[in-house]
C-alpha cells in the first residue's frame, strides 16, 4: 500500500514538472527566434552603414576623375533618383545609401547634413563636392554663361546639350527635380525594403570590378578608330573649295524658301566629314605678306569669272601665272588708301587706328578696303556670302586679309552685341530699309554705342527714282533708330559719296520717340546671344551704367590691348581669380610663352605666317602677345566655353563664336597657323576627334603649323592622327601630365589606290 501510495504521488509530481519544462522551453525558443529574427533585420543595416563608410574614399576618388567626365552625358534627374547601381561607374552617395537602406535617417546622417548646410553644400547634386579640382573649362561653366546657353535661352529652347543644360538649370527645375527625387525615394523604399535594398547595394559595390562600363568601352573603341584611321579624299562637287556647311546641297534643296538668302546660310551635314579635301592642280605655297596683298598664284585659286566681271573696277585681274589686285573696289576704283583717307577727312572723329580699331566690312568683295586698313593700325573683319561673285572671300584670305563667308539672312551674325567700333558698307547690296529694317537693326546690335556706320552707296549721291526712294526710306529708318547723321561727303576723284551715322550712347532719344518703331527689345533679350539665333526687328537699350560693358568707350589703341576693362571689376575670372587679376595673369603668361617658346623654340618660319587662328581663345592673350607681328589672329570662342569674346573685342582684337563639332565657315587652306589650348580634351566628349582633325586639315595650309596644348592622353591621340596624315612632328613636350605638340602639315593627299584600299577596309 505504502508503495502504491508513493507511486501515485510521484506520478502526479512528474506530470506537472514536465508541463512546466515544456512551457519554459517553448517560451525560450520564441525569445530566441524573436532575437534571431531581429538580428536578421539589423545585420544588413549595419553592413550597409559600414559599406557606405568604407566606400566614401572611393566615391571621392571616382568623382574627381571618371564621374566628372561622365556627368555631361548623364541625365541629372536619373542621378538623383536612381537607387540601384549595376557597377561602380555611378556610386551612390553614402548619405543617401544609409537613409534609403534603413528606411529612416540616422543621427549620423542628420549631423552630416547639418554640417553640409552650414558650408553651403546642402543643395548640391551628387559629386559636386568633389569638383574643386576640375579643369579650368569645367570651373568656368559654373561662373560664366557660355554662348550656347545664351543662345539657347534666347531661342527659348528646352533642348539640352549635356554640360550646358546641367550648368544652366533654373532654380524652378532644380526644386521640381528635388520633389521628384523625394517621391522616387519613397517609392523605392516600398519596392525595396531596407534589408533587400542593402543587399543589392552591397552586391553592386563588391562586384563592380568584373563589369566594364559603356563609357570605357566607347572610349576604347574611339581610340581604336583613331589608331586605325585610313584617310580618303573627299568626293564632292566643290572639289578643292569644299566648305561642308555651305556646300550641303542635300539640305539646300529641301529649303522651302530662299527669299532671305537661306541657301547662303550654314546647313551642316548630320555627320561631319572624315575625309581630306584635295589640292588644286599646281598648288604652290602662298606668297608672303605684304606682296600677297597685290598678287597671288592663279593655280591656288583658279577662278577667272570675277576678273572678267569686276576687272574694270580694279577688283582683280589676270596677269600670267598670277591674279593681281590693284587695290580698287566698286566705290574706290582709284585705290583703297585714297578712299580710307577720304573717310577720315570727311569725319575726323573716326580717328583710324586710335579711337577706331576693330571694324566690320559688310559685303567686302575681295577685301581691299580691309587689306589697306592695316596701314592705319585698323583690324577689319570682312565678310560676304559664297555667291555668284566667285571666290571673293577666298581671294581675300589668300591675299592675307581677314575674311569669312557669311550672309545677312535669317540669323544673327556670330558676334556679341556692342563690339564693333565702326561698320562699313560700300555698295554691299544689302536692302537695309526693308522689313522694318531688320538687317540694319542687326548691325545696330553689333555696333558699339557711339560707333559709326559708314554707308557708301548710290542712294547717298545719285538722284534716280529708285535711289531717291531708298534714301528716303533709310532716312526715316535711321532717324527712328536714333542714329545721328554726322556728315555726307562726296569723293570727287572716285565720284562717290558716303554718309556717316553714329549710334547713340544713351537712351534719351529712345525714350523721347513718339512711336515705338522699331520697337525696343524685351529686357530678357540677350544681345550677346548669337549662335543660331533668329533675327528680330528690335533695338537693345544702351547701357548707361558705367560699371557695365558698353557704357564707356575703350582706351585708344594700342593701350587697350593690355588694359583690363573696368567693367570686369565685379566679375569672377575664368581661372578662379577676380576677373581683372585673371586677365593680367593670362596676358603675362601668353606673352612669356610666345616670346620664349613659340617665336624661337619650335622651328617655325614666321615670315610665312600671316593668317592665324586661336581655336580656343579665352581672353585673347595669345593674339595679344603677337600684336607686333605682321599677322592677324582669328580668336574663336567655342559655344560651350565661357563667353569671353566681348573682352577680346574690348582689347582691340576680333573673333567669332563657333561649335567645333561643325565645319568652320571658311575655304580650305585658309590659315598658316592653328593654335589649340586645351580644346580637344573637352571636345572629344561631344564629337569625333577624327572629324575635327579632318576639319583642321581642311582649313590649314600645306606646310602650315598646328600647335596643341592639352593633357597627355589627348596629345597622344592627336599625334597618332597627324602621323596618319603624314604630318611632320616638330616637337612633343610633357610636364606634370600636360603636353605640348607642334606639327607641320604635309603636302600629302591619299592616292586613288589608297582611297580604294581604305573604302574596302
Coordinates of C-alpha atoms in Angstrom, one line a residue, residues 109-416:
X109 CA 23.3 61.4 -41.4
X110 CA 21.4 64.3 -39.7
X111 CA 24.6 65.7 -38.3
X112 CA 26.4 65.5 -41.6
X113 CA 23.6 67.2 -43.5
X114 CA 23.6 70.0 -40.9
X115 CA 27.3 70.3 -41.5
X116 CA 26.8 70.5 -45.3
X117 CA 24.1 73.1 -44.9
X118 CA 26.3 75.3 -42.8
X119 CA 29.0 75.0 -45.5
X120 CA 26.7 75.7 -48.4
X121 CA 26.7 72.1 -49.7
X122 CA 23.2 71.1 -48.7
X123 CA 21.7 71.7 -52.1
X124 CA 24.5 70.3 -54.3
X125 CA 23.9 67.4 -56.6
X126 CA 25.8 64.1 -56.2
X127 CA 29.5 64.6 -56.8
X128 CA 29.5 68.4 -56.7
X129 CA 31.5 68.5 -53.5
X130 CA 34.5 67.0 -55.3
X131 CA 34.5 69.3 -58.4
X132 CA 37.1 71.8 -57.0
X133 CA 40.0 70.1 -58.9
X134 CA 38.3 70.1 -62.3
X135 CA 39.9 71.7 -65.3
X136 CA 39.6 75.4 -66.0
X137 CA 36.9 74.9 -68.5
X138 CA 34.7 73.0 -66.1
X139 CA 35.2 75.6 -63.4
X140 CA 34.3 78.3 -65.9
X141 CA 31.0 76.7 -66.7
X142 CA 29.8 77.4 -63.2
X143 CA 31.0 81.0 -63.3
X144 CA 30.0 82.4 -66.6
X145 CA 27.4 81.6 -69.2
X146 CA 28.6 80.0 -72.4
X147 CA 27.4 81.2 -75.8
X148 CA 25.4 78.0 -76.2
X149 CA 23.5 78.8 -73.0
X150 CA 22.9 82.4 -74.0
X151 CA 21.7 81.4 -77.5
X152 CA 19.6 78.5 -76.2
X153 CA 17.9 80.8 -73.7
X154 CA 17.4 83.4 -76.4
X155 CA 15.8 80.8 -78.7
X156 CA 13.6 79.7 -75.7
X157 CA 14.7 76.2 -76.4
X158 CA 14.4 73.4 -73.8
X159 CA 16.5 71.0 -75.8
X160 CA 19.7 70.1 -74.0
X161 CA 23.4 69.7 -74.9
X162 CA 24.8 67.9 -71.8
X163 CA 27.1 70.3 -70.0
X164 CA 25.3 73.5 -71.0
X165 CA 21.9 72.5 -69.6
X166 CA 23.3 70.9 -66.4
X167 CA 25.2 74.1 -65.7
X168 CA 22.3 76.4 -66.6
X169 CA 19.3 74.7 -64.9
X170 CA 16.9 77.1 -63.5
X171 CA 16.0 77.1 -59.8
X172 CA 12.5 76.1 -60.6
X173 CA 13.6 73.0 -62.4
X174 CA 16.0 72.2 -59.5
X175 CA 13.2 72.4 -57.0
X176 CA 10.9 70.3 -59.2
X177 CA 13.6 67.6 -59.5
X178 CA 14.2 67.7 -55.8
X179 CA 10.5 67.0 -55.2
X180 CA 10.5 64.2 -57.8
X181 CA 13.6 62.7 -56.1
X182 CA 11.9 62.6 -52.7
X183 CA 8.8 61.0 -54.3
X184 CA 11.0 58.5 -56.1
X185 CA 12.9 57.7 -52.9
X186 CA 9.7 56.9 -51.1
X187 CA 8.6 54.6 -53.9
X188 CA 11.9 52.8 -53.8
X189 CA 11.6 52.2 -50.1
X190 CA 8.3 50.5 -50.8
X191 CA 9.6 48.4 -53.6
X192 CA 12.9 47.5 -51.9
X193 CA 12.6 47.0 -48.1
X194 CA 15.7 48.2 -46.2
X195 CA 17.3 44.7 -46.0
X196 CA 16.8 43.8 -49.7
X197 CA 17.9 47.2 -50.8
X198 CA 21.1 46.9 -48.7
X199 CA 21.9 43.6 -50.2
X200 CA 21.6 44.9 -53.7
X201 CA 23.7 48.0 -52.9
X202 CA 26.3 45.7 -51.3
X203 CA 26.3 43.4 -54.2
X204 CA 26.9 46.1 -56.8
X205 CA 29.7 47.6 -54.7
X206 CA 31.6 44.3 -54.3
X207 CA 31.1 43.0 -57.8
X208 CA 31.9 46.1 -59.9
X209 CA 35.4 45.0 -60.8
X210 CA 34.0 42.3 -63.2
X211 CA 31.9 44.8 -65.2
X212 CA 33.1 47.1 -67.9
X213 CA 31.3 50.5 -68.4
X214 CA 29.8 51.9 -71.6
X215 CA 32.0 54.9 -71.3
X216 CA 35.2 52.8 -71.1
X217 CA 34.0 50.6 -74.0
X218 CA 33.2 53.6 -76.2
X219 CA 36.4 55.4 -75.4
X220 CA 38.4 52.3 -76.2
X221 CA 36.6 52.0 -79.5
X222 CA 37.3 55.6 -80.4
X223 CA 41.0 55.1 -79.6
X224 CA 41.0 52.0 -81.8
X225 CA 39.4 54.0 -84.6
X226 CA 42.0 56.8 -84.2
X227 CA 44.9 54.3 -84.4
X228 CA 43.4 52.5 -87.5
X229 CA 42.1 55.6 -89.4
X230 CA 42.6 55.4 -93.2
X231 CA 42.1 58.7 -94.8
X232 CA 40.5 59.2 -98.2
X233 CA 39.9 62.3 -100.4
X234 CA 36.5 64.0 -100.2
X235 CA 34.4 63.0 -103.2
X236 CA 32.4 66.2 -103.5
X237 CA 31.2 68.5 -106.3
X238 CA 33.0 71.5 -104.8
X239 CA 36.3 69.7 -105.0
X240 CA 39.3 71.7 -103.6
X241 CA 37.0 74.5 -102.5
X242 CA 34.7 72.4 -100.3
X243 CA 33.0 74.1 -97.3
X244 CA 30.9 71.3 -95.7
X245 CA 28.3 73.6 -94.0
X246 CA 27.9 75.8 -97.1
X247 CA 28.0 73.1 -99.8
X248 CA 25.5 70.8 -98.3
X249 CA 23.2 70.6 -101.4
X250 CA 21.1 67.8 -99.9
X251 CA 19.9 70.2 -97.2
X252 CA 19.8 73.3 -99.5
X253 CA 17.5 71.5 -102.0
X254 CA 15.0 70.9 -99.2
X255 CA 14.6 74.6 -98.3
X256 CA 11.1 75.9 -98.6
X257 CA 12.3 79.4 -99.4
X258 CA 15.4 81.3 -100.4
X259 CA 13.8 84.7 -100.2
X260 CA 16.0 85.7 -97.2
X261 CA 19.2 84.0 -98.6
X262 CA 18.6 80.9 -96.6
X263 CA 20.5 78.9 -99.2
X264 CA 23.6 81.0 -98.4
X265 CA 23.4 80.2 -94.7
X266 CA 25.0 77.3 -92.8
X267 CA 23.5 73.9 -93.3
X268 CA 25.9 71.4 -91.8
X269 CA 25.7 67.7 -92.6
X270 CA 24.4 65.4 -89.9
X271 CA 27.8 63.7 -89.7
X272 CA 30.9 65.8 -90.1
X273 CA 33.1 64.7 -93.0
X274 CA 36.1 62.4 -92.2
X275 CA 37.8 62.9 -95.5
X276 CA 40.7 65.2 -96.7
X277 CA 40.0 67.9 -99.2
X278 CA 42.0 67.7 -102.4
X279 CA 44.6 70.3 -103.5
X280 CA 44.1 72.3 -106.7
X281 CA 46.4 71.1 -109.5
X282 CA 49.6 73.1 -109.5
X283 CA 49.0 74.5 -106.0
X284 CA 52.0 76.4 -104.5
X285 CA 52.9 77.8 -101.1
X286 CA 51.2 81.1 -100.7
X287 CA 53.1 84.3 -101.4
X288 CA 54.3 86.1 -98.3
X289 CA 52.8 89.3 -96.9
X290 CA 52.8 92.1 -97.9
X291 CA 53.4 91.1 -101.5
X292 CA 50.3 88.8 -101.3
X293 CA 48.1 91.9 -101.0
X294 CA 49.0 92.7 -104.6
X295 CA 49.2 89.3 -106.2
X296 CA 48.5 85.6 -105.6
X297 CA 49.2 82.4 -107.5
X298 CA 46.5 81.7 -110.1
X299 CA 46.8 77.9 -109.6
X300 CA 45.9 78.3 -105.9
X301 CA 42.5 79.8 -106.8
X302 CA 42.0 79.1 -110.5
X303 CA 38.9 81.2 -110.9
X304 CA 38.7 83.9 -113.5
X305 CA 35.0 84.9 -113.5
X306 CA 35.5 87.8 -111.0
X307 CA 38.3 89.2 -113.1
X308 CA 36.1 89.2 -116.1
X309 CA 33.2 90.9 -114.3
X310 CA 35.0 93.2 -112.0
X311 CA 38.3 93.8 -113.7
X312 CA 37.3 97.3 -114.8
X313 CA 36.7 98.3 -111.2
X314 CA 40.2 97.2 -110.3
X315 CA 39.0 94.3 -108.0
X316 CA 41.2 91.6 -109.6
X317 CA 42.9 91.0 -112.9
X318 CA 44.7 88.1 -114.7
X319 CA 48.4 88.5 -115.2
X320 CA 50.2 85.4 -116.4
X321 CA 50.6 82.9 -113.5
X322 CA 49.2 85.5 -111.1
X323 CA 46.0 87.1 -110.1
X324 CA 46.7 90.7 -109.3
X325 CA 44.8 93.1 -107.1
X326 CA 45.2 96.8 -107.9
X327 CA 43.6 97.7 -104.6
X328 CA 40.4 99.0 -106.1
X329 CA 36.7 98.4 -105.5
X330 CA 33.3 99.4 -106.7
X331 CA 33.4 102.6 -104.7
X332 CA 37.1 103.2 -104.8
X333 CA 38.4 102.4 -108.3
X334 CA 41.4 104.6 -107.7
X335 CA 42.6 102.7 -104.7
X336 CA 41.5 101.8 -101.2
X337 CA 44.1 104.1 -99.4
X338 CA 42.7 107.2 -101.1
X339 CA 39.2 106.1 -100.0
X340 CA 40.3 105.4 -96.5
X341 CA 41.8 108.9 -96.2
X342 CA 38.7 110.4 -97.7
X343 CA 36.5 108.9 -94.9
X344 CA 38.9 110.2 -92.3
X345 CA 38.8 113.7 -93.8
X346 CA 35.0 113.5 -94.0
X347 CA 34.7 113.0 -90.3
X348 CA 38.0 113.3 -88.3
X349 CA 36.5 111.7 -85.2
X350 CA 36.7 108.4 -86.9
X351 CA 40.5 108.5 -86.0
X352 CA 41.7 105.4 -87.7
X353 CA 44.0 103.3 -85.5
X354 CA 43.3 105.3 -82.4
X355 CA 39.6 105.6 -81.5
X356 CA 38.6 103.2 -84.3
X357 CA 40.4 99.9 -84.1
X358 CA 38.0 97.0 -84.8
X359 CA 35.6 97.3 -87.7
X360 CA 33.2 95.1 -89.7
X361 CA 33.2 95.3 -93.5
X362 CA 29.9 94.0 -94.9
X363 CA 29.8 92.7 -98.5
X364 CA 33.5 93.1 -98.8
X365 CA 34.3 91.8 -102.3
X366 CA 38.0 90.9 -102.3
X367 CA 38.5 92.9 -99.1
X368 CA 40.9 95.5 -100.4
X369 CA 39.4 98.0 -98.0
X370 CA 40.3 95.9 -95.0
X371 CA 43.7 94.9 -96.6
X372 CA 44.9 98.5 -96.7
X373 CA 43.5 99.5 -93.3
X374 CA 46.4 97.5 -91.8
X375 CA 48.5 100.5 -92.8
X376 CA 46.3 102.6 -90.4
X377 CA 46.5 100.1 -87.5
X378 CA 42.9 99.0 -88.0
X379 CA 41.6 95.4 -87.9
X380 CA 38.8 94.9 -90.4
X381 CA 36.8 91.7 -90.3
X382 CA 35.3 91.3 -93.8
X383 CA 32.5 89.0 -94.8
X384 CA 30.5 88.2 -97.9
X385 CA 28.4 85.2 -98.9
X386 CA 29.5 82.4 -101.1
X387 CA 27.6 83.5 -104.1
X388 CA 27.9 84.4 -107.8
X389 CA 30.9 86.6 -107.0
X390 CA 33.0 83.6 -107.4
X391 CA 35.7 83.1 -104.7
X392 CA 35.7 86.7 -103.5
X393 CA 36.3 85.7 -99.8
X394 CA 38.8 83.0 -100.9
X395 CA 40.8 85.7 -102.8
X396 CA 40.8 87.9 -99.7
X397 CA 42.1 85.1 -97.5
X398 CA 44.8 84.0 -100.0
X399 CA 45.9 87.6 -100.0
X400 CA 46.3 87.5 -96.2
X401 CA 43.3 89.7 -95.3
X402 CA 40.8 88.7 -92.6
X403 CA 37.6 87.5 -94.1
X404 CA 34.9 84.9 -93.7
X405 CA 31.9 83.5 -95.6
X406 CA 28.7 84.7 -94.1
X407 CA 25.4 86.3 -95.2
X408 CA 22.8 88.6 -93.6
X409 CA 19.9 86.3 -93.9
X410 CA 17.6 85.0 -91.1
X411 CA 20.0 84.6 -88.2
X412 CA 22.2 86.9 -86.1
X413 CA 25.8 87.3 -87.1
X414 CA 28.1 85.2 -84.9
X415 CA 29.4 88.1 -82.9
X416 CA 28.5 89.6 -79.4

